[in-house]
Tab-separated table of C-alpha atoms in Angstrom:
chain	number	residue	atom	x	y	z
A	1	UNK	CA	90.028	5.055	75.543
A	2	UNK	CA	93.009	6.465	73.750
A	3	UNK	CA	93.205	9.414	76.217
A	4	UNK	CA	94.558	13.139	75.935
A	5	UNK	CA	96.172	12.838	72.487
A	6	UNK	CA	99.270	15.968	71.865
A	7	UNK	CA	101.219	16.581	69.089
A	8	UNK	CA	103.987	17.177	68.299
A	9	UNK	CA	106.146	15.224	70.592
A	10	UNK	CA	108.594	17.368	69.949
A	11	UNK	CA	109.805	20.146	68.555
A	12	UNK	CA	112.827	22.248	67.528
A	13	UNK	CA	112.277	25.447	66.223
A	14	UNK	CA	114.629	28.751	65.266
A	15	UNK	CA	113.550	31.823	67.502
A	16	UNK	CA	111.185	33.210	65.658
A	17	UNK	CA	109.408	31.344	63.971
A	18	UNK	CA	106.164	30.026	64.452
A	19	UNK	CA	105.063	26.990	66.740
A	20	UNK	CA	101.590	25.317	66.762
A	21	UNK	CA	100.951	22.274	69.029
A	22	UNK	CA	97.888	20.436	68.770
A	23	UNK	CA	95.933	18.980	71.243
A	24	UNK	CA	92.876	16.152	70.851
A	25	UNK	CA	90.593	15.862	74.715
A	26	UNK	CA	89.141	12.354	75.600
A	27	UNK	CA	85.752	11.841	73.440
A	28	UNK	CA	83.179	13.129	76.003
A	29	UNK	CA	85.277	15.500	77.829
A	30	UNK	CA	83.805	19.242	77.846
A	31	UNK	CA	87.075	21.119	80.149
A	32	UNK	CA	90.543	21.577	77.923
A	33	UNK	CA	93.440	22.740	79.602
A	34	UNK	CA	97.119	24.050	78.633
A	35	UNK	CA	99.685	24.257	81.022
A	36	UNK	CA	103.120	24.966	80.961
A	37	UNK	CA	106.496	23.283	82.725
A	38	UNK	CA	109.340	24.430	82.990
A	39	UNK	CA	112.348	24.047	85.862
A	40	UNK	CA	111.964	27.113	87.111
A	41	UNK	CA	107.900	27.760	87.173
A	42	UNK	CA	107.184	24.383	87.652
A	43	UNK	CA	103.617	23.457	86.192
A	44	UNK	CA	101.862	26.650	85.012
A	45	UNK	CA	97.984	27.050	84.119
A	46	UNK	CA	97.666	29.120	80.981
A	47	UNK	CA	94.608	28.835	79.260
A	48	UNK	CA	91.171	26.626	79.448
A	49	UNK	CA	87.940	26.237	78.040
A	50	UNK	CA	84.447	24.668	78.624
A	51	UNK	CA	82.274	23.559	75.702
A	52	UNK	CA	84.948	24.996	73.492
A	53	UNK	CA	84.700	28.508	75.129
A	54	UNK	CA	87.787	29.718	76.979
A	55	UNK	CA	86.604	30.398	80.417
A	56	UNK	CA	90.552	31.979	81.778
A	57	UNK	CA	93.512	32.847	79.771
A	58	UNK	CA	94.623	34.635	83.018
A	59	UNK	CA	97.528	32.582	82.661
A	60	UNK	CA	98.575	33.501	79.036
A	61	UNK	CA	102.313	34.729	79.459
A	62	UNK	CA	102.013	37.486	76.672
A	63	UNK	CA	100.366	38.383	73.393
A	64	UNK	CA	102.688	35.992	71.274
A	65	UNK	CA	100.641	33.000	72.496
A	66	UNK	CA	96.965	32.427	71.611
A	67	UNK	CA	94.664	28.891	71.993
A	68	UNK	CA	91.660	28.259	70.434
A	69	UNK	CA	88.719	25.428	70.732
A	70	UNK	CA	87.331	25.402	66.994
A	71	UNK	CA	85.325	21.944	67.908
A	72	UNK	CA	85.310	19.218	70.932
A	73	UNK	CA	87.552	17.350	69.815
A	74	UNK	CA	90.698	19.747	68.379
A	75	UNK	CA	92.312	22.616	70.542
A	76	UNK	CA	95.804	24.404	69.389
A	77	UNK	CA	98.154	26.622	71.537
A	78	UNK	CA	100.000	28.729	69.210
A	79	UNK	CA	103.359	30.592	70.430
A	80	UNK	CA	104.051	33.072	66.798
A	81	UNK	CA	107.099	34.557	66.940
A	82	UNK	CA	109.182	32.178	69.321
A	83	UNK	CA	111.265	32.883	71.606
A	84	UNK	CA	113.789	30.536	73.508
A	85	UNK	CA	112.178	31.484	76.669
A	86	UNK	CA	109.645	29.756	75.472
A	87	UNK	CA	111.299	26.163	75.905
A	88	UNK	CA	109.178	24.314	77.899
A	89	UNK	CA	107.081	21.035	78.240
A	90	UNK	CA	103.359	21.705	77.253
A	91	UNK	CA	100.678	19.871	78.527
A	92	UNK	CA	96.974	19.687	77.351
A	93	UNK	CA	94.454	17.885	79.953
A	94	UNK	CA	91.247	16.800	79.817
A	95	UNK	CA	88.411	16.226	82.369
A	96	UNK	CA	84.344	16.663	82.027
A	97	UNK	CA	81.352	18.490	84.313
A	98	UNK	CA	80.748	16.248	87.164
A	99	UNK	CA	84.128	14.246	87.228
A	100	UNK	CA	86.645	14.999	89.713
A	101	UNK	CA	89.832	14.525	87.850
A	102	UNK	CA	92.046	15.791	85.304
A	103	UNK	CA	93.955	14.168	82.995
A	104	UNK	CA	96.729	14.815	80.798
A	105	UNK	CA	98.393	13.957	77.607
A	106	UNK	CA	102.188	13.489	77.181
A	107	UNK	CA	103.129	16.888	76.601
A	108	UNK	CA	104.913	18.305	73.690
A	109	UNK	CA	108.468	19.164	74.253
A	110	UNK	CA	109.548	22.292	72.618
A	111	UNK	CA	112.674	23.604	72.168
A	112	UNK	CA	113.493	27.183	70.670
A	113	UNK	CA	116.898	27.825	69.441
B	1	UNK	CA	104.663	31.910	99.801
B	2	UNK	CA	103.941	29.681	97.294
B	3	UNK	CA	100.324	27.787	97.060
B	4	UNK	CA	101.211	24.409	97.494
B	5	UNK	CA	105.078	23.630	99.056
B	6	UNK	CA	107.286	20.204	98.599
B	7	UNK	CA	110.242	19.300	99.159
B	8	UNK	CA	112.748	19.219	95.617
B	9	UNK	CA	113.884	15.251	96.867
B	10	UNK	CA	113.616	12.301	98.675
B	11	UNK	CA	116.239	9.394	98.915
B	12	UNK	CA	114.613	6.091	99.987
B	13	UNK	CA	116.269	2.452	99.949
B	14	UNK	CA	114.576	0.140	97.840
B	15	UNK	CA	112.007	-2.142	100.144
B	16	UNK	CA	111.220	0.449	103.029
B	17	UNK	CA	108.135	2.934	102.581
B	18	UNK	CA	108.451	7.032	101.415
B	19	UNK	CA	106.508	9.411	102.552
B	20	UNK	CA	105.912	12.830	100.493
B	21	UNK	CA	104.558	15.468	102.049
B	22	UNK	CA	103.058	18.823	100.722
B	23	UNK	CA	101.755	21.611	102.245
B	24	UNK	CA	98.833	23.903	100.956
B	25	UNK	CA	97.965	27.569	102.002
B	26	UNK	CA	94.131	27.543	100.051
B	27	UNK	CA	91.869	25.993	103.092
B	28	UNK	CA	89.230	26.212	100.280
B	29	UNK	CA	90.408	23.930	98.449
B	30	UNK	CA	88.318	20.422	98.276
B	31	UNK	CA	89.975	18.088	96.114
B	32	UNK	CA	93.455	17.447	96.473
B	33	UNK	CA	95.213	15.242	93.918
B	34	UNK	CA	99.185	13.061	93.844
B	35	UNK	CA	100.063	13.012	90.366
B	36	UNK	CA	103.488	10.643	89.122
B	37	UNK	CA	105.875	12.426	86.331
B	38	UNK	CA	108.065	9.831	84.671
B	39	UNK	CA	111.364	10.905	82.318
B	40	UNK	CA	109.964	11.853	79.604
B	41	UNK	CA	106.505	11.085	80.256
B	42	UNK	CA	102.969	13.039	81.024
B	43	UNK	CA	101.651	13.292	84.344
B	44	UNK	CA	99.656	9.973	85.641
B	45	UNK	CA	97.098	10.469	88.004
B	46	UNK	CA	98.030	8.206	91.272
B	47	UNK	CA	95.240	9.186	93.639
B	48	UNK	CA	93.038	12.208	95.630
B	49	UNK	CA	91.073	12.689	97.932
B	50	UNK	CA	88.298	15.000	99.365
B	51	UNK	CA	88.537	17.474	101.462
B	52	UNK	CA	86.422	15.306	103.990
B	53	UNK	CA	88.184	12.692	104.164
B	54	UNK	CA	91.211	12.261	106.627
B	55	UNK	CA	92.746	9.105	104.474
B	56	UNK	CA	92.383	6.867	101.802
B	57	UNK	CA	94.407	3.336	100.865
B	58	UNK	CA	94.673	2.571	97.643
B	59	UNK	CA	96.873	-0.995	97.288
B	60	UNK	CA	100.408	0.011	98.153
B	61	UNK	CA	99.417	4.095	98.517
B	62	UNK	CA	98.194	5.593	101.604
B	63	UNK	CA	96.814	9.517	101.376
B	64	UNK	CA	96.505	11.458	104.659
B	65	UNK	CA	94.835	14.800	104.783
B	66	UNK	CA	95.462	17.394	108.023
B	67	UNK	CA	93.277	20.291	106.945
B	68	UNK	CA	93.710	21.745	110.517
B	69	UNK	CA	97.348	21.959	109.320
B	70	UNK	CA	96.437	22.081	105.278
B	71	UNK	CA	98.978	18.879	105.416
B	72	UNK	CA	99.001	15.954	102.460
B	73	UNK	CA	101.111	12.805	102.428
B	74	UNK	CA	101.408	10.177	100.126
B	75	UNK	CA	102.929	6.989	101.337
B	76	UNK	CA	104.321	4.343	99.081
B	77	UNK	CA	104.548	1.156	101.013
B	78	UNK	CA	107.274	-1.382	99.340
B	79	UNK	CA	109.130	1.283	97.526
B	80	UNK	CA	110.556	0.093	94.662
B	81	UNK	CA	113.105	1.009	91.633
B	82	UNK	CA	109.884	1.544	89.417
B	83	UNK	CA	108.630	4.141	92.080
B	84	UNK	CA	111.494	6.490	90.911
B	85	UNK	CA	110.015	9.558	89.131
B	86	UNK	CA	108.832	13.213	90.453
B	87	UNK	CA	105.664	13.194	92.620
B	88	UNK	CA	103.384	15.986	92.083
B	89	UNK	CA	101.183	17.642	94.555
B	90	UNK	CA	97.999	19.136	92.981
B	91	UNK	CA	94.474	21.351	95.054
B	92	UNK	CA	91.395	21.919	93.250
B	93	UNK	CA	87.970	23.743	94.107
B	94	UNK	CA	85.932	22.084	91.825
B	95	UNK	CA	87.448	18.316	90.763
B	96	UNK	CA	87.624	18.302	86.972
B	97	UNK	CA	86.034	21.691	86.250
B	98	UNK	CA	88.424	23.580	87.772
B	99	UNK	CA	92.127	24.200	86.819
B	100	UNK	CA	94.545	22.575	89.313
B	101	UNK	CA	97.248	24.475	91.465
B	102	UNK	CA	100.317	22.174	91.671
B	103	UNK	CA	103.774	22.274	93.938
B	104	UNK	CA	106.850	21.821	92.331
B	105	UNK	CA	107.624	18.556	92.774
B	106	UNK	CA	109.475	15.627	95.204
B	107	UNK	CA	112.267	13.997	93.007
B	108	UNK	CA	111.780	10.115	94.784
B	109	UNK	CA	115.180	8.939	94.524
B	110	UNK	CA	115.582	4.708	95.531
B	111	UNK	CA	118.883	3.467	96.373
B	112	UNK	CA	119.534	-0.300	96.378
């Protein structure tokens, strides 16, 4: 199993300027998750879905990010326009109806300049 | 306060065991999870454990669960240099359909 696959790895953007990360779940999976880290928050639940629907996007910081689920197997988190508060590690996870755990990809570290 | 409490670090010499504790304020909560954070790397699952159960061993790892106290440890028997990384505290409701609620973090520091 090739597990939670992210991309980028990372990324160095102007403020401003549009980011997209990518996220592909383990095959099978039917719960996709995007958190956020950062030093200060920690590890920070924005958005997830189940069977491509998003179930809570309580934890969207602000109308400059959005996610969507177009299939199983593809989710994106877009932040459009960037800002450097934005700098963080983001994390997509994985985990299906009926399992216990969660797992996660290796996040894609973005930097906004 | 905050959901789930650590402590920011722990200093251990290389050989002797480390214990991380975490506290929890959701008494609801019926999976609770240790997750390992590498430089520069995702978050591995380590272990969890259910809500009714008081401990679990898993080779060198040893969970205990207080839920009079809403108290998890995770002890690392043998500590050694490959040990060092952050050590993550996680709850859940419901295992793998429910978002997880995670503490901040114990930086596991090993000294020779």
């Amino acid at each position: 199993d090739a597990g939670v696959i992210q991309s980028p790895r990372h990324e160095v953007t102007e403020m401003g300027q549009e980011v997209t990360l990518r996220c592909k779940p383990i095959s099978g999976h039917d719960y996709l998750f995007w958190y956020r880290q950062t030093m200060m928050r920690g590890l920070e639940l924005l958005i997830y879905f189940n069977n491509n629907v998003p179930i809570d996007d309580s934890g969207m910081p602000e109308d400059r990010f959005s996610a969507k689920m177009p299939n199983a197997s593809f989710s994106t988190l877009k932040i459009q326009p960037s800002e450097p508060r934005d700098s963080a590690v983001y994390f997509c996870a994985s985990s299906w109806t009926g399992g216990n755990t969660i797992y996660f990809g290796e996040g894609s570290w973005l930097t906004v300049v | 306060g905050e959901d789930v409490e650590q402590s920011l670090f722990l200093s251990v010499r290389e050989g002797d065991s480390s214990v991380i504790n975490c506290t929890y304020t959701d008494s609801s909560s019926t999976y609770l999870y240790w997750y390992k954070q590498e430089p520069g790397a995702g978050l591995q699952l380590l272990t969890y454990i259910f809500s009714n159960m008081d401990m679990k061993q898993d080779q060198r790892l040893t969970v205990l669960l207080n839920k009079k106290d809403k108290h998890l440890s995770l002890r690392i028997a043998d500590t050694q240099t490959g040990d060092s990384a952050i050590y993550f505290c996680a709850i859940s409701k419901g295992g793998g359909a429910d978002g997880l609620t995670f503490g901040k973090g114990t930086h596991l520091i090993i000294q020779p």
